[in-house]
Tab-separated table of C-alpha atoms in Angstrom:
chain	number	residue	atom	x	y	z
A	1	LYS	CA	-18.711	-56.449	-31.095
A	2	GLU	CA	-15.657	-55.557	-33.151
A	3	SER	CA	-13.670	-54.766	-30.023
A	4	ALA	CA	-14.694	-58.043	-28.371
A	5	TYR	CA	-13.777	-59.984	-31.508
A	6	ASN	CA	-10.350	-58.354	-31.710
A	7	GLU	CA	-9.629	-59.092	-28.055
A	8	PHE	CA	-10.863	-62.658	-27.793
A	9	ASN	CA	-11.099	-64.346	-31.189
A	10	LYS	CA	-7.517	-65.567	-30.837
A	11	THR	CA	-8.484	-67.209	-27.514
A	12	PHE	CA	-11.851	-68.718	-28.295
A	13	SER	CA	-11.343	-69.627	-31.960
A	14	ASP	CA	-7.656	-70.208	-32.634
A	15	TYR	CA	-6.346	-71.319	-29.241
A	16	LEU	CA	-9.205	-73.655	-28.356
A	17	THR	CA	-9.166	-75.242	-31.821
A	18	GLU	CA	-5.413	-75.812	-31.488
A	19	ALA	CA	-5.512	-76.997	-27.867
A	20	VAL	CA	-8.777	-78.956	-27.822
A	21	GLY	CA	-9.921	-79.590	-31.396
A	22	LYS	CA	-6.857	-81.653	-32.271
A	23	LYS	CA	-7.650	-84.070	-29.449
A	24	PHE	CA	-10.791	-85.091	-31.278
A	25	ILE	CA	-9.294	-85.867	-34.709
A	26	PRO	CA	-11.261	-88.574	-36.538
A	27	ALA	CA	-9.743	-92.061	-36.517
A	28	GLY	CA	-8.892	-91.764	-40.202
A	29	GLY	CA	-7.024	-88.483	-39.677
A	30	GLY	CA	-7.718	-85.143	-41.279
A	31	ASP	CA	-8.830	-81.817	-39.861
A	32	PRO	CA	-9.850	-81.532	-36.197
A	33	MET	CA	-13.255	-82.997	-35.514
A	34	ILE	CA	-14.008	-79.968	-33.352
A	35	ARG	CA	-13.454	-76.381	-34.440
A	36	PHE	CA	-14.253	-73.439	-32.218
A	37	GLU	CA	-15.742	-70.209	-33.520
A	38	MET	CA	-16.210	-67.009	-31.543
A	39	LYS	CA	-19.582	-65.329	-32.000
A	40	PRO	CA	-19.772	-61.769	-30.554
A	41	LEU	CA	-23.329	-61.147	-29.332
A	42	ASN	CA	-25.195	-58.479	-27.418
A	43	PHE	CA	-27.212	-59.534	-24.382
A	44	MET	CA	-30.507	-60.213	-26.165
A	45	GLU	CA	-28.758	-62.064	-28.991
A	46	LEU	CA	-26.936	-64.145	-26.399
A	47	LEU	CA	-30.165	-65.114	-24.629
A	48	ASN	CA	-31.779	-66.066	-27.939
A	49	ASN	CA	-28.765	-68.152	-28.962
A	50	VAL	CA	-28.744	-69.908	-25.598
A	51	GLU	CA	-32.482	-70.567	-25.812
A	52	ASP	CA	-32.074	-72.130	-29.270
A	53	ASN	CA	-28.973	-74.189	-28.330
A	54	ILE	CA	-26.909	-72.373	-30.964
A	55	VAL	CA	-23.936	-71.718	-28.667
A	56	ASP	CA	-22.023	-74.333	-26.703
A	57	PHE	CA	-19.898	-72.157	-24.404
A	58	ILE	CA	-20.463	-68.603	-23.180
A	59	TYR	CA	-18.103	-65.869	-21.987
A	60	VAL	CA	-20.209	-63.528	-19.853
A	61	ASN	CA	-20.181	-61.246	-16.834
A	62	PRO	CA	-21.315	-62.670	-13.469
A	63	SER	CA	-24.770	-61.104	-13.709
A	64	ALA	CA	-25.534	-62.613	-17.114
A	65	PHE	CA	-24.102	-65.955	-16.027
A	66	ALA	CA	-26.319	-66.074	-12.930
A	67	CYS	CA	-29.364	-65.559	-15.152
A	68	ILE	CA	-28.341	-68.198	-17.699
A	69	GLU	CA	-27.228	-70.630	-14.999
A	70	SER	CA	-30.632	-70.400	-13.334
A	71	GLU	CA	-32.718	-70.743	-16.477
A	72	HIS	CA	-30.575	-73.049	-18.627
A	73	ARG	CA	-28.420	-75.000	-16.158
A	74	SER	CA	-25.117	-73.777	-17.535
A	75	THR	CA	-21.957	-74.634	-15.572
A	76	SER	CA	-19.047	-72.253	-15.000
A	77	LEU	CA	-15.667	-73.721	-15.959
A	78	VAL	CA	-13.207	-70.885	-15.301
A	79	SER	CA	-13.076	-67.147	-14.650
A	80	GLN	CA	-10.633	-64.662	-16.100
A	81	ILE	CA	-7.625	-63.088	-14.386
A	82	SER	CA	-7.153	-59.733	-16.103
A	83	LEU	CA	-3.858	-57.937	-16.647
A	84	ARG	CA	-4.065	-54.180	-16.222
A	85	GLU	CA	-1.451	-51.421	-16.041
A	86	VAL	CA	-1.523	-48.357	-13.780
A	87	SER	CA	1.306	-45.789	-13.793
A	88	GLY	CA	3.656	-48.257	-15.449
A	89	GLN	CA	2.927	-51.071	-12.979
A	90	GLN	CA	1.050	-54.207	-14.005
A	91	TYR	CA	-1.627	-55.847	-11.865
A	92	GLU	CA	-3.281	-59.256	-12.031
A	93	LEU	CA	-6.938	-58.732	-11.171
A	94	ALA	CA	-9.676	-61.303	-10.585
A	95	LYS	CA	-12.287	-58.594	-9.888
A	96	PHE	CA	-13.441	-55.283	-11.337
A	97	GLY	CA	-15.574	-52.343	-10.239
A	98	GLY	CA	-17.869	-49.775	-11.774
A	99	VAL	CA	-17.000	-46.118	-12.328
A	100	ILE	CA	-19.373	-43.168	-12.251
A	101	MET	CA	-17.376	-40.403	-13.910
A	102	ALA	CA	-17.608	-36.783	-14.976
A	103	LEU	CA	-15.160	-34.202	-16.239
A	104	ALA	CA	-12.841	-33.054	-13.474
A	105	ASN	CA	-13.913	-29.445	-13.979
A	106	ASN	CA	-17.641	-30.223	-13.802
A	107	THR	CA	-18.598	-28.643	-10.468
A	108	ASN	CA	-22.246	-29.626	-10.918
A	109	VAL	CA	-21.515	-33.319	-10.348
A	110	GLN	CA	-19.843	-34.092	-7.019
A	111	ASN	CA	-22.016	-36.890	-5.622
A	112	VAL	CA	-24.215	-39.659	-6.990
A	113	THR	CA	-27.329	-37.688	-6.051
A	114	ASP	CA	-26.121	-34.945	-8.408
A	115	LEU	CA	-27.086	-37.198	-11.319
A	116	ARG	CA	-30.602	-35.792	-11.046
A	117	ASP	CA	-31.420	-33.771	-14.159
A	118	LYS	CA	-28.087	-34.707	-15.799
A	119	SER	CA	-27.450	-36.563	-19.036
A	120	VAL	CA	-26.010	-40.020	-18.314
A	121	ALA	CA	-24.397	-42.519	-20.690
A	122	ALA	CA	-23.835	-46.263	-20.201
A	123	GLU	CA	-23.063	-49.161	-22.495
A	124	SER	CA	-26.408	-50.909	-22.034
A	125	ILE	CA	-29.286	-51.355	-19.614
A	126	SER	CA	-28.394	-55.046	-19.222
A	127	GLY	CA	-24.624	-54.637	-18.899
A	128	LEU	CA	-23.175	-55.268	-15.459
A	129	GLU	CA	-20.005	-53.182	-15.599
A	130	SER	CA	-21.401	-50.193	-17.487
A	131	GLY	CA	-24.980	-50.001	-16.294
A	132	GLN	CA	-26.340	-52.303	-13.629
A	133	ILE	CA	-23.788	-51.836	-10.862
A	134	GLN	CA	-23.938	-48.049	-11.219
A	135	PHE	CA	-27.750	-48.186	-11.249
A	136	ARG	CA	-27.477	-50.048	-7.942
A	137	GLU	CA	-25.584	-47.122	-6.407
A	138	MET	CA	-28.402	-44.794	-7.452
A	139	ILE	CA	-31.065	-47.119	-6.058
A	140	ILE	CA	-29.198	-47.356	-2.723
A	141	ARG	CA	-29.523	-43.567	-2.494
A	142	GLY	CA	-33.248	-43.666	-3.176
A	143	MET	CA	-32.964	-42.632	-6.814
A	144	SER	CA	-34.523	-43.907	-10.015
A	145	TYR	CA	-31.998	-44.502	-12.790
A	146	ILE	CA	-34.775	-43.987	-15.340
A	147	ASN	CA	-36.706	-41.028	-13.943
A	148	ASP	CA	-34.108	-38.956	-12.092
A	149	PRO	CA	-31.572	-38.251	-14.870
A	150	LYS	CA	-32.567	-35.801	-17.571
A	151	GLN	CA	-31.523	-38.375	-20.159
A	152	VAL	CA	-30.051	-41.876	-20.182
A	153	VAL	CA	-28.231	-42.891	-23.375
A	154	PHE	CA	-27.019	-46.407	-24.151
A	155	THR	CA	-24.035	-46.367	-26.504
A	156	SER	CA	-23.308	-50.122	-26.879
A	157	ASN	CA	-19.638	-49.222	-26.408
A	158	GLN	CA	-17.811	-48.022	-23.289
A	159	GLY	CA	-15.213	-46.122	-25.327
A	160	LYS	CA	-18.061	-44.007	-26.719
A	161	VAL	CA	-19.174	-43.288	-23.153
A	162	VAL	CA	-15.725	-41.938	-22.238
A	163	ASN	CA	-15.449	-39.859	-25.421
A	164	GLY	CA	-18.983	-38.580	-24.993
A	165	VAL	CA	-18.179	-37.240	-21.544
A	166	LEU	CA	-14.851	-35.866	-22.773
A	167	TYR	CA	-16.516	-33.855	-25.548
A	168	GLY	CA	-19.479	-32.646	-23.511
A	169	GLU	CA	-22.180	-34.847	-25.016
A	170	PHE	CA	-22.962	-36.385	-21.620
A	171	ASP	CA	-22.592	-34.991	-18.111
A	172	VAL	CA	-21.876	-38.386	-16.573
A	173	GLY	CA	-20.635	-41.747	-17.828
A	174	PHE	CA	-20.819	-45.280	-16.430
A	175	VAL	CA	-17.857	-47.560	-17.306
A	176	ARG	CA	-15.853	-50.359	-15.736
A	177	THR	CA	-12.626	-49.746	-13.865
A	178	ASP	CA	-9.656	-49.396	-16.276
A	179	GLN	CA	-11.860	-48.230	-19.182
A	180	ILE	CA	-10.798	-44.578	-18.940
A	181	GLU	CA	-7.114	-45.543	-18.959
A	182	ARG	CA	-7.439	-47.598	-22.164
A	183	THR	CA	-9.786	-45.386	-24.185
A	184	LYS	CA	-8.415	-43.521	-27.209
A	185	ASP	CA	-9.488	-39.955	-27.915
A	186	ARG	CA	-11.662	-40.182	-31.034
A	187	VAL	CA	-10.121	-36.980	-32.410
A	188	THR	CA	-6.404	-37.357	-31.660
A	189	GLY	CA	-6.212	-41.149	-31.686
A	190	GLN	CA	-4.131	-40.993	-28.509
A	191	LEU	CA	-5.058	-42.370	-25.098
A	192	VAL	CA	-7.253	-39.927	-23.214
A	193	ASP	CA	-5.762	-38.014	-20.292
A	194	LYS	CA	-7.313	-39.661	-17.236
A	195	ASN	CA	-6.664	-36.486	-15.246
A	196	LEU	CA	-9.417	-34.786	-17.246
A	197	PHE	CA	-11.953	-36.992	-15.426
A	198	LYS	CA	-13.011	-37.571	-11.840
A	199	VAL	CA	-14.567	-40.626	-10.225
A	200	ILE	CA	-17.716	-39.835	-8.276
A	201	GLU	CA	-17.787	-41.102	-4.679
A	202	PRO	CA	-14.930	-43.601	-4.955
A	203	GLU	CA	-15.142	-46.487	-2.484
A	204	GLU	CA	-12.404	-46.635	0.136
A	205	GLY	CA	-10.331	-49.652	1.148
A	206	LEU	CA	-11.090	-51.876	-1.846
A	207	GLU	CA	-8.886	-54.983	-1.880
A	208	ILE	CA	-8.401	-58.298	-3.652
A	209	ASP	CA	-6.935	-60.991	-1.387
A	210	GLY	CA	-5.489	-58.347	0.917
A	211	GLU	CA	-3.909	-56.300	-1.883
A	212	PRO	CA	-5.178	-52.759	-2.572
A	213	PHE	CA	-7.265	-52.461	-5.729
A	214	PRO	CA	-5.303	-50.169	-8.091
A	215	PHE	CA	-8.236	-48.279	-9.670
A	216	GLU	CA	-10.771	-45.891	-8.192
A	217	SER	CA	-14.231	-47.432	-8.217
A	218	SER	CA	-17.650	-45.978	-7.379
A	219	THR	CA	-18.936	-49.475	-6.548
A	220	GLN	CA	-17.928	-52.594	-4.694
A	221	LEU	CA	-15.864	-55.152	-6.606
A	222	TYR	CA	-17.323	-58.006	-8.650
A	223	PRO	CA	-15.751	-61.250	-9.978
A	224	GLU	CA	-14.335	-61.181	-13.493
A	225	TRP	CA	-16.127	-62.759	-16.437
A	226	ASN	CA	-16.928	-66.489	-16.561
A	227	ILE	CA	-16.535	-69.059	-19.277
A	228	ALA	CA	-19.347	-71.583	-18.909
A	229	MET	CA	-20.600	-74.662	-20.731
A	230	MET	CA	-24.182	-75.253	-21.775
A	231	LYS	CA	-25.837	-78.437	-20.561
A	232	HIS	CA	-25.832	-80.129	-23.997
A	233	VAL	CA	-22.013	-80.068	-24.298
A	234	PRO	CA	-20.397	-83.521	-23.877
A	235	LYS	CA	-18.506	-83.799	-20.602
A	236	ASP	CA	-15.250	-84.890	-22.242
A	237	VAL	CA	-15.239	-81.823	-24.475
A	238	ALA	CA	-16.074	-79.490	-21.579
A	239	SER	CA	-13.301	-81.041	-19.486
A	240	GLU	CA	-10.740	-80.497	-22.241
A	241	VAL	CA	-11.856	-76.875	-22.707
A	242	GLN	CA	-11.552	-76.212	-18.988
A	243	GLN	CA	-8.080	-77.746	-18.817
A	244	ALA	CA	-6.921	-75.914	-21.933
A	245	LEU	CA	-7.954	-72.566	-20.461
A	246	LEU	CA	-6.283	-73.357	-17.145
A	247	ASN	CA	-3.106	-74.314	-19.049
A	248	LEU	CA	-3.108	-71.290	-21.363
A	249	GLU	CA	-0.813	-69.210	-19.150
A	250	SER	CA	1.829	-71.956	-19.145
A	251	HIS	CA	1.626	-72.385	-22.901
A	252	ALA	CA	1.870	-68.607	-23.370
A	253	THR	CA	5.032	-68.398	-21.248
A	254	ILE	CA	6.772	-70.784	-23.628
A	255	GLY	CA	5.418	-68.860	-26.599
A	256	SER	CA	6.852	-65.654	-25.163
A	257	ASP	CA	10.246	-67.362	-24.809
A	258	ILE	CA	10.125	-68.340	-28.495
A	259	ILE	CA	9.362	-64.740	-29.489
A	260	ASP	CA	12.262	-63.548	-27.316
A	261	CYS	CA	14.517	-65.983	-29.166
A	262	TYR	CA	13.380	-64.545	-32.510
A	263	THR	CA	14.481	-61.131	-31.251
A	264	GLU	CA	17.789	-62.315	-29.796
A	265	GLU	CA	18.686	-64.157	-32.998
A	266	ASP	CA	17.378	-61.306	-35.150
A	267	CYS	CA	15.320	-63.745	-37.224
A	268	PRO	CA	14.067	-62.179	-40.485
A	269	LEU	CA	10.295	-62.478	-40.980
A	270	ASP	CA	10.755	-64.908	-43.874
A	271	ASP	CA	13.559	-66.999	-42.327
A	272	GLU	CA	11.763	-70.173	-41.318
A	273	THR	CA	15.049	-71.955	-40.524
A	274	CYS	CA	15.936	-69.370	-37.894
A	275	LYS	CA	12.428	-69.513	-36.440
A	276	ASN	CA	12.379	-73.316	-36.355
A	277	ASN	CA	15.733	-73.342	-34.558
A	278	CYS	CA	14.269	-71.010	-31.930
A	279	LYS	CA	11.221	-73.203	-31.513
A	280	SER	CA	13.299	-76.358	-31.098
A	281	ARG	CA	15.815	-74.763	-28.757
A	282	THR	CA	13.129	-73.206	-26.561
A	283	LEU	CA	11.268	-76.483	-26.139
A	284	GLN	CA	14.499	-78.409	-25.482
A	285	ASN	CA	15.543	-75.904	-22.824
A	286	GLN	CA	12.196	-76.164	-21.087
A	287	THR	CA	13.191	-78.409	-18.203
A	288	LEU	CA	9.775	-78.318	-16.541
A	289	VAL	CA	7.376	-78.161	-19.439
A	290	PHE	CA	3.793	-77.843	-18.247
A	291	PRO	CA	1.521	-78.963	-19.694
A	292	PRO	CA	3.551	-81.800	-21.284
A	293	GLU	CA	1.716	-81.641	-24.616
A	294	THR	CA	2.999	-78.132	-25.375
A	295	SER	CA	4.023	-77.553	-28.992
A	296	ALA	CA	5.604	-74.482	-30.533
A	297	GLU	CA	2.437	-73.766	-32.518
A	298	LEU	CA	0.230	-74.042	-29.441
A	299	ALA	CA	2.599	-71.934	-27.348
A	300	LEU	CA	2.709	-69.141	-29.927
A	301	VAL	CA	-1.059	-68.940	-30.371
A	302	ALA	CA	-1.507	-68.966	-26.587
A	303	ASN	CA	0.917	-66.086	-26.216
A	304	GLU	CA	-0.880	-64.051	-28.873
A	305	ALA	CA	-4.256	-64.856	-27.303
A	306	LYS	CA	-3.039	-63.683	-23.903
A	307	ILE	CA	-1.656	-60.421	-25.323
A	308	ASN	CA	-4.782	-59.630	-27.349
A	309	GLY	CA	-7.102	-60.462	-24.453
A	310	ARG	CA	-5.065	-58.466	-21.913
A	311	TYR	CA	-5.297	-61.182	-19.300
A	312	VAL	CA	-2.912	-63.349	-17.294
A	313	GLY	CA	-4.913	-66.527	-17.644
A	314	PHE	CA	-7.884	-68.283	-16.100
A	315	GLN	CA	-8.712	-69.829	-12.734
A	316	SER	CA	-11.177	-72.471	-11.615
A	317	THR	CA	-14.589	-71.353	-10.410
C-alpha cells in the first residue's frame, strides 16, 4: 500500500484535484467543490468499498476490472501507458506480462513443471500480475497451483518476492515484467542484479503493435491497468476526469520545460521571482499549448505525477 501511495497519490489526489476539482468551484468561490483522495486498498478491501459505494473511481488490473464491471456496472475511462527502462533505453508499454523466476544457479527449476515440491512466492492469490497469470501457466500444464508446490506464500508485495528468492527463502517467485529490474536489495539498498535470476520458459515473439516486447515473460501479454468510474458518479465529473487523464502527458511536458528553465537559470530554491519568470516565459513560448487551460501549477503537478507513477500517460479504452 505504501508503494502504491508513493507512486500514484500525486496523480489521483493532487493532479485530479488541480485539473478537475477547480472546474466545480461553488458559485460563491472558495475551495474546489470536488477534492480527490487516493485510497490504497487490497483486493478484498476494494470489493467491500465498491459494494458499499465508498469509492467513486478505481485503478485496477484488467482481471479485477472485469469482475467489478460485471457485478457493479463500472465503466473504464482510460488505461495506463507505462514507461520502463531496459539497458538504458526507455519503452512506452501498454501491456505487461508475468514472470516465473528462480535464481540463475538453481538447476532444480528449469521448466514450469519443476515447480512441483518447490516453495513458491506471489503477491496474492487474487493478483493478476503476481499470481493469477502464472497460475494459468501451471494449469495449462495440468498442474495444481495449490497442491503441486511444497508451499505457496503470499507476500502482499512483489519486492518481497524478489528478495525472498534472492536470499533463498523461496525457490520460485511470481512477479510482473520489470519488477526484478526495479527491486532494491533489502540488505544493500541497491538495485538487485537481474543476472542473478532466470525467467522460466520465456515466451517467444512477444510484441506490442509490431514492436518487440523488451522484457522476458513467462506468460502472454495483458493490457495495463484501467481507471474506471462507478455507476453513481455524475457523467460530467467522469467526463472531466477522463479528459484530464488523457491531457496529463501534455500538461507534464510543459511542466518539464519549466523545470528545465529552473536549471538553466540556476534558480535558488527560495527565489520565487526566478521561478515565476520561468513559468511565465515557458507558457509564453508555448506556441501550441494543449490543452488550452494549462497553468504553471497544473503543469508542474502533472510532471511530478508522471515521474512518480513511471508512466507516459493514459489512453482511451
